[in-house]
Tab-separated table of C-alpha atoms and ligand atoms in Angstrom:
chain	number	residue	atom	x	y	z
F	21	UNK	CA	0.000	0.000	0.000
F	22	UNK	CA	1.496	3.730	-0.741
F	23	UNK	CA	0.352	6.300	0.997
F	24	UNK	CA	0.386	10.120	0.760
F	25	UNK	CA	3.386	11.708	1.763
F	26	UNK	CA	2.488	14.970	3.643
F	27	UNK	CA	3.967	18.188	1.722
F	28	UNK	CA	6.577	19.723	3.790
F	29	UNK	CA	8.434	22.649	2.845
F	30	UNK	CA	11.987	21.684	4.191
F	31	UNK	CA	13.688	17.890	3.253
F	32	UNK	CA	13.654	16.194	6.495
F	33	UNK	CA	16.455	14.702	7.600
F	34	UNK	CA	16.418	11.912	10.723
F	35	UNK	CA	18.862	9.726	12.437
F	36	UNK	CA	19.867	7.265	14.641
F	37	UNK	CA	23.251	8.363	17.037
F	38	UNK	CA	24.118	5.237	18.698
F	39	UNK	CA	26.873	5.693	21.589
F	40	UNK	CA	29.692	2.770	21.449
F	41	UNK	CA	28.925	1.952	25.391
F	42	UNK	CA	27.738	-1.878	24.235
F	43	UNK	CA	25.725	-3.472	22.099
F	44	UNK	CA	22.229	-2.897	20.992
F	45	UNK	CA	19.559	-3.466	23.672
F	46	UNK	CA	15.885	-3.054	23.227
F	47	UNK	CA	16.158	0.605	24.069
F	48	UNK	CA	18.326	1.849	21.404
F	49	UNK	CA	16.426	-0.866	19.060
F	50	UNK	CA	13.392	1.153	19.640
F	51	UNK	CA	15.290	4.096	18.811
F	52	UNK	CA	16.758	2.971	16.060
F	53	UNK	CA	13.288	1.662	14.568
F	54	UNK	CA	11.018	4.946	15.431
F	55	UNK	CA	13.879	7.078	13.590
F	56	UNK	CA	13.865	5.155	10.811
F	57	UNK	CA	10.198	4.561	10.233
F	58	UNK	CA	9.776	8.434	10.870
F	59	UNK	CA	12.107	9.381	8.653
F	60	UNK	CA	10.708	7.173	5.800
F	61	UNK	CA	6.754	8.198	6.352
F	62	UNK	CA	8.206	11.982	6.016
F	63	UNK	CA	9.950	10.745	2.798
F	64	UNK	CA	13.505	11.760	3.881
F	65	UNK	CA	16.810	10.547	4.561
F	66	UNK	CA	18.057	9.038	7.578
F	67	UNK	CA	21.188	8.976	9.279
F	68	UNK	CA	23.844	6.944	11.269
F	69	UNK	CA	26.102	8.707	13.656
F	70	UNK	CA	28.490	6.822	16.019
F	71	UNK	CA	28.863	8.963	19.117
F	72	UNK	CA	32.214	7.375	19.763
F	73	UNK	CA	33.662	10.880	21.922
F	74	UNK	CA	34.188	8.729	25.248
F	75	UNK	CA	37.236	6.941	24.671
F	76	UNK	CA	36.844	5.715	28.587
F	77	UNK	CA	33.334	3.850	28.390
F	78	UNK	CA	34.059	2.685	24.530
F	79	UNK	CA	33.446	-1.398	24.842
F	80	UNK	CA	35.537	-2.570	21.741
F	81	UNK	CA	33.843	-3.648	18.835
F	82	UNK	CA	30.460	-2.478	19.760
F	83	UNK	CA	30.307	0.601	17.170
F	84	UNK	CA	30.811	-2.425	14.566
F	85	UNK	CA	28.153	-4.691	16.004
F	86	UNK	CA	25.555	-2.016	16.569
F	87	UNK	CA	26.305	-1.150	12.632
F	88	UNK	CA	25.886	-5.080	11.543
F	89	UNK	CA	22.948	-5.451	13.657
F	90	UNK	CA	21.227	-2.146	11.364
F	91	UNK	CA	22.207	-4.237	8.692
F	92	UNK	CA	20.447	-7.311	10.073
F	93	UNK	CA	17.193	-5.416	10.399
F	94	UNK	CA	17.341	-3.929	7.371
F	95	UNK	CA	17.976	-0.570	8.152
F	96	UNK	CA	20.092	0.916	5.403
F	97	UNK	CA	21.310	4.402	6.569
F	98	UNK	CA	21.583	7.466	3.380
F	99	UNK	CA	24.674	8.290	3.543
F	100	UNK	CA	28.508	7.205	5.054
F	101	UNK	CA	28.495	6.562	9.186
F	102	UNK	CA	29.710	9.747	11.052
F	103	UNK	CA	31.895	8.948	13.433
F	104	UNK	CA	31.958	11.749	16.052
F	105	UNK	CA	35.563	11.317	17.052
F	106	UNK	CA	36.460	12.414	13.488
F	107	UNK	CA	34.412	15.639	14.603
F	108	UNK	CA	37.248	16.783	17.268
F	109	UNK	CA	38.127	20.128	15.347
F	110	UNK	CA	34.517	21.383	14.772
F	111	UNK	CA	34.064	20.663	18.717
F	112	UNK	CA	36.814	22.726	19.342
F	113	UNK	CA	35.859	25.573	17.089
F	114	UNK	CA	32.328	25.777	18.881
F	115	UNK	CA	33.650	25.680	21.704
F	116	UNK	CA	36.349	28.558	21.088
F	117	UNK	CA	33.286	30.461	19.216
F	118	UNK	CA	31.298	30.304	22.779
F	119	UNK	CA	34.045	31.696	24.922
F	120	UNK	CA	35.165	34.584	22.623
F	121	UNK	CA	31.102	35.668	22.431
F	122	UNK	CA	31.570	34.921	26.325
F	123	UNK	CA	29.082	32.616	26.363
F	124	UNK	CA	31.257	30.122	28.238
F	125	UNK	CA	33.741	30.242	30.877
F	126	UNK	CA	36.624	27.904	31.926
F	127	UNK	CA	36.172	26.278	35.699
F	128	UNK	CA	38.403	24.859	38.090
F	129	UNK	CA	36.006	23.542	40.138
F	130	UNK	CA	36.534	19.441	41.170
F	131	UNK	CA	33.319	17.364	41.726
F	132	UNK	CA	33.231	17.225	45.092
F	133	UNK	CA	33.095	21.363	45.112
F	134	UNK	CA	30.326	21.231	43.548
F	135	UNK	CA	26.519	21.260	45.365
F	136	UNK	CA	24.612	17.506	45.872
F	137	UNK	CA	21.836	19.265	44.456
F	138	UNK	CA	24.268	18.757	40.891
F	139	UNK	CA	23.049	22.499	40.378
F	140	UNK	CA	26.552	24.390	39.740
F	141	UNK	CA	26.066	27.972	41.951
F	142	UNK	CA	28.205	30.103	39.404
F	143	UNK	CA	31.989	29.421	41.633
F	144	UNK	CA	33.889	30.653	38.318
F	145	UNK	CA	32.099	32.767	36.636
F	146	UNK	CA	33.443	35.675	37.536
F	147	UNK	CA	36.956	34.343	38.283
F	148	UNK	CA	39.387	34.404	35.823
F	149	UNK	CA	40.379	31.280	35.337
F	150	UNK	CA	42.894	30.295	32.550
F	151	UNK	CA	41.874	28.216	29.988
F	152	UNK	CA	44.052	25.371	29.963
F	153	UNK	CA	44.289	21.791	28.372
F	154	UNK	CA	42.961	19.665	29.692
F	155	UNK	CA	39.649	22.038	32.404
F	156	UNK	CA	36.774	21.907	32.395
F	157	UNK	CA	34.534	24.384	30.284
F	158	UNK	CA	30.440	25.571	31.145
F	159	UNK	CA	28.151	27.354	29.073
F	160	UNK	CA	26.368	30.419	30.849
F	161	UNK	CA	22.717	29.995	31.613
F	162	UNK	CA	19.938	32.267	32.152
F	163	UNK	CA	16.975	32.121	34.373
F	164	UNK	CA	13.645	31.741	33.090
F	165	UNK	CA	12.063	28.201	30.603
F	166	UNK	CA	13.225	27.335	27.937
F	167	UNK	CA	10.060	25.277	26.248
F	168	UNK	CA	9.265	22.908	23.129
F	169	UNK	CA	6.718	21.231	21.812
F	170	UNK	CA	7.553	17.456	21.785
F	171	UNK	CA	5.521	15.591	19.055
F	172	UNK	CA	4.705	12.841	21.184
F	173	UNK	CA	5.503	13.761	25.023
F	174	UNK	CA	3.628	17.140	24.285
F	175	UNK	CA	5.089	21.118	26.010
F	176	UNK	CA	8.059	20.284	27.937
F	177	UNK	CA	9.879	23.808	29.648
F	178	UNK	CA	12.921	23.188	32.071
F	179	UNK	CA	14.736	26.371	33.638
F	180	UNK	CA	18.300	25.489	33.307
F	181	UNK	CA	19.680	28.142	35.967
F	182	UNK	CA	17.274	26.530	38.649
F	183	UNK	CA	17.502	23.112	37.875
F	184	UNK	CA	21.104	22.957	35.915
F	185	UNK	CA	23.376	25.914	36.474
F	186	UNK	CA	26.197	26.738	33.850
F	187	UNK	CA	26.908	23.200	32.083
F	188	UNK	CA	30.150	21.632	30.915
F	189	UNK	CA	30.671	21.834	27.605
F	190	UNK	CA	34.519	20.614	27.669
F	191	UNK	CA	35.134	17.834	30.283
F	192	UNK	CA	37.774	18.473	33.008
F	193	UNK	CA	39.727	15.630	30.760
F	194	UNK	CA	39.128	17.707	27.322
F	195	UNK	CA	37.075	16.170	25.640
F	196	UNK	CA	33.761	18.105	24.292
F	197	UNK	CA	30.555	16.834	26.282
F	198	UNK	CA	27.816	14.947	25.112
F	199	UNK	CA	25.977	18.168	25.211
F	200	UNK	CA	28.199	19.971	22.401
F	201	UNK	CA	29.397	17.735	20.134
F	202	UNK	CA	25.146	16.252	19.708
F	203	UNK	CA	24.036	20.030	18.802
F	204	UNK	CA	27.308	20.526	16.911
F	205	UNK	CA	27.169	17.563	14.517
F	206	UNK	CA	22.882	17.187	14.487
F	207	UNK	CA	23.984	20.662	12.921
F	208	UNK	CA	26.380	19.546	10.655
F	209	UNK	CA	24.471	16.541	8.876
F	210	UNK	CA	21.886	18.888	8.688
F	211	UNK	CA	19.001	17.145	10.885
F	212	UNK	CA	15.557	18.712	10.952
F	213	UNK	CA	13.984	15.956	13.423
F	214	UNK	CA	15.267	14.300	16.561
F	215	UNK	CA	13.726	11.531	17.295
F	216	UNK	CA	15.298	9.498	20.251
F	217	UNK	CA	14.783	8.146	24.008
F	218	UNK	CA	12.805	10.395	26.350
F	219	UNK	CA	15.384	9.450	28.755
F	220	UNK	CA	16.810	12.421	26.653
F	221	UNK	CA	14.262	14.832	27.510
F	222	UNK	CA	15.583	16.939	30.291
F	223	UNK	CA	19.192	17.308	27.952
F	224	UNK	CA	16.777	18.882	25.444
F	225	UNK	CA	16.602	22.363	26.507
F	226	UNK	CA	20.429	22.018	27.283
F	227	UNK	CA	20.969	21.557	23.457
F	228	UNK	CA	18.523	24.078	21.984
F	229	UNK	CA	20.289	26.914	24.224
F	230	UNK	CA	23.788	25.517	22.355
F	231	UNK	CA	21.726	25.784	19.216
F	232	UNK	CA	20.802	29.267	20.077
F	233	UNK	CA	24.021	30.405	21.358
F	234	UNK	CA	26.014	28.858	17.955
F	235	UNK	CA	23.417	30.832	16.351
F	236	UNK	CA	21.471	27.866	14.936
F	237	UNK	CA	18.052	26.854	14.657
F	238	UNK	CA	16.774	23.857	16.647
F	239	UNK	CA	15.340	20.899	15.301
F	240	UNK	CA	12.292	19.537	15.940
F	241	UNK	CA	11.894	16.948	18.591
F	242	UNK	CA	10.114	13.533	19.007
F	243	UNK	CA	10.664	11.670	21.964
F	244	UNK	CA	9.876	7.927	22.352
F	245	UNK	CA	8.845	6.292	25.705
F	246	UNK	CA	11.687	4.329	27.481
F	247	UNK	CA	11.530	0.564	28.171
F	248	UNK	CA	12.398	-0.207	31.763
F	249	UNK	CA	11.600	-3.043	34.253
F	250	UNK	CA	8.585	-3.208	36.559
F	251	UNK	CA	10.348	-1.482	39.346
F	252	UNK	CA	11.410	1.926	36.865
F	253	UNK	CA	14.561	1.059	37.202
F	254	UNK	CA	16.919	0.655	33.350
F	255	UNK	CA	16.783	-2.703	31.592
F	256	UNK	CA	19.813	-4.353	31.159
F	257	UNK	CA	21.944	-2.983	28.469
F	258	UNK	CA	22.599	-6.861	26.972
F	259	UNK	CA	20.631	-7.691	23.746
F	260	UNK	CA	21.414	-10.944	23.760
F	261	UNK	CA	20.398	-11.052	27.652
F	262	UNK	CA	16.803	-9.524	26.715
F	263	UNK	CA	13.488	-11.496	27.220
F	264	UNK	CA	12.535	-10.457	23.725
F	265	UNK	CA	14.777	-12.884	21.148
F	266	UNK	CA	16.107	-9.819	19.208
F	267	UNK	CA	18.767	-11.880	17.524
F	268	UNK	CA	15.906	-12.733	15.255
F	269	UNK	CA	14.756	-9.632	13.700
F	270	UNK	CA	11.572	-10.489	12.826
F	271	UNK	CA	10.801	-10.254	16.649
F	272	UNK	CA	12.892	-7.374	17.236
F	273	UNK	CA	11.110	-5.475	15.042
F	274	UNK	CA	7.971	-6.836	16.108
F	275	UNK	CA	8.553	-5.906	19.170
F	276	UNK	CA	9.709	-2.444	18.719
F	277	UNK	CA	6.810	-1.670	16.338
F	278	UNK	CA	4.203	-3.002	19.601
F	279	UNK	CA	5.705	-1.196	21.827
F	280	UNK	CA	5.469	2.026	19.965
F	281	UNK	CA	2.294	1.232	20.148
F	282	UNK	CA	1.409	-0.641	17.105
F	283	UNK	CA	-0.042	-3.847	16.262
F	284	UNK	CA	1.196	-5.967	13.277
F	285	UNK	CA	-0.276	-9.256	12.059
F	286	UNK	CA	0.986	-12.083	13.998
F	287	UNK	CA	3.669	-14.196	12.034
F	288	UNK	CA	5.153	-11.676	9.477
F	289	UNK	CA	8.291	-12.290	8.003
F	290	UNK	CA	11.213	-9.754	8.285
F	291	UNK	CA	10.403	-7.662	4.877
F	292	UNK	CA	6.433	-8.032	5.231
F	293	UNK	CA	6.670	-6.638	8.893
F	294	UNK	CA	8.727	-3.331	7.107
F	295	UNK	CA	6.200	-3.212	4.550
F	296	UNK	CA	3.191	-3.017	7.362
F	297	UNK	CA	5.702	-0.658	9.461
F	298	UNK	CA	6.109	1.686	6.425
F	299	UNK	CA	2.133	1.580	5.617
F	300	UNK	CA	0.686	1.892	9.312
F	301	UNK	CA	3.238	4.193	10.983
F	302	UNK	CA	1.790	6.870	12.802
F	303	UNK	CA	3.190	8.533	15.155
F	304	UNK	CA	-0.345	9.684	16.959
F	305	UNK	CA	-0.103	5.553	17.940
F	306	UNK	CA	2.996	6.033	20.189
F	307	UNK	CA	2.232	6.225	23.758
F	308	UNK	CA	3.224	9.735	25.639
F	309	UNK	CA	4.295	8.528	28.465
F	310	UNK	CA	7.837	8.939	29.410
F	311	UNK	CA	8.386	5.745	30.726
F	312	UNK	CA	6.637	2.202	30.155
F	313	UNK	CA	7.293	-0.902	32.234
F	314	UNK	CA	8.835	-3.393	29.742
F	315	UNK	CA	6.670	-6.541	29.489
F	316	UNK	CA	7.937	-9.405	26.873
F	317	UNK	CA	4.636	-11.493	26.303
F	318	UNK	CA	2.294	-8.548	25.367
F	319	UNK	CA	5.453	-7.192	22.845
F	320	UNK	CA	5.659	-10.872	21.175
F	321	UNK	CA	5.226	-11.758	17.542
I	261	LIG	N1	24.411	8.734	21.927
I	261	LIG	C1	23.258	8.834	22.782
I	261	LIG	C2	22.933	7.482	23.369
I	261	LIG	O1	23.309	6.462	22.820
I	261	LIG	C3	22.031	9.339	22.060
I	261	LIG	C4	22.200	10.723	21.617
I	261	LIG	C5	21.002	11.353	20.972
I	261	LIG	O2	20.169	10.633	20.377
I	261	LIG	O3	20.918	12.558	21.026
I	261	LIG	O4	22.269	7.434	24.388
């Protein structure tokens, strides 16, 4: 069945940005599936990035099993893997761009100076600390919400100076945070829809004040509901460990498509569950809630 792609007036452009920390569990499987599916109901391209930036919680030869397991599935991305530790120079430049608009500020502060609230009180702003390699690097926040509209988890508004402070946006070690380098390179490969975790949620605002202060636009944002076990605490991070087989991905995917809350046939192969995906997708289906207590025999095929 082909349905009517909605006119849009900008090419929309999704991905998937899979961190090397292990391989691919039923979280980032979900992920990786709602991206994809998005991305091919708005008839635009979708993307692979390999947010390989933490050389200390790398597990070796994930990146390459997360990438053969896409291939398993079936999802083909359009266009070459970024790898985001090739990205170390355009890091650096946003970074320099944010402290010579004074945007940013270096900080010599060690974790235990900081608050147990995690909310940084401002210690170096005003101090003149030298910027040195490796120290540690925070962007300047202002009071007052910064708000979106998520597609599926609805108006979400954090205010970063009450419930943040100043972030790091270079690690005491050097290397760019998470919170950089994503708005840097979702800016580079041109992406006009996140759709990820909602365990992301709360870095959301983070990112579109980076956006704002690099003087770019923010995306648009669709947040998926998080798998976890009865008790809200994570599910194990171990595909091959989850009660779902999803080293068959016919179940994977069948799987992932029920728990984004729709209902293919029983019994479809691999390519007919894609073709149903592609047909049925809607992303008024997914359920808004942030979390969802995983439960295996309501998610099998
Ligand atoms: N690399 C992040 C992760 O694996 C996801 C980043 C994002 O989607 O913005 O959790």
């Amino acid at each position: 069945m082909v349905r009517d792609r909605p006119q849009h007036s900008e090419p929309y452009v999704g991905r998937f940005a899979p961190s090397p920390t292990g391989d691919l569990h039923f979280g980032s499987l979900v992920a990786a599936v709602g991206s994809y599916l998005q991305a091919r109901a708005r008839g635009g391209r979708w993307l692979v990035r390999i947010e390989d930036i933490d050389p200390p919680r790398e597990v070796a030869g994930s990146a390459a099993r997360i990438l053969g397991d896409l291939r398993r599935y079936g999802m083909h991305p359009d266009g070459e893997v970024l790898y985001q530790s090739t990205r170390a120079d355009a890091h650096a430049a946003a970074i320099a761009q944010l402290l010579a608009q004074g945007d940013a500020f270096p900080c010599a502060c060690t974790r235990s100076m900081l608050p147990a609230s995690g909310v940084y009180p401002g210690t170096c702003r005003a101090r003149s600390v030298t910027v040195s390699t490796p120290g540690s690097i925070r962007l300047r926040v202002d009071h007052g919400p910064i708000a979106f509209t998520d597609r599926v988890m609805g108006r979400h508004a954090q205010d970063l100076a009450a419930t943040v402070g100043d972030f790091v946006i270079r690690r005491s070690d050097g290397l760019p945070a998470y919170q950089l380098a994503v708005v840097v390179d979702d800016a580079e490969q041109g992406i006009t829809e996140i759709v990820r975790g909602a365990d992301l949620l709360d870095s959301t605002p983070r990112q579109m004040l980076v956006h704002r202060r690099l003087g770019l636009t923010p995306p648009r944002y669709l947040h998926l509901p998080v798998a976890v076990n009865p008790d809200g605490s994570k599910l194990s991070k171990r595909l091959r460990s989850d009660p779902v087989n999803l080293t068959d991905p016919a179940d994977g995917l069948a799987a992932a498509l029920r728990f984004l809350g729709h209902a293919p046939p029983a019994g479809l192969d691999l390519a007919r569950l894609w073709e149903w995906g592609h047909a049925h997708w809607d992303v008024a289906r997914i359920p808004s809630r942030p979390t969802i207590a995983f439960c295996p025999d309501t998610l099998k095929h």
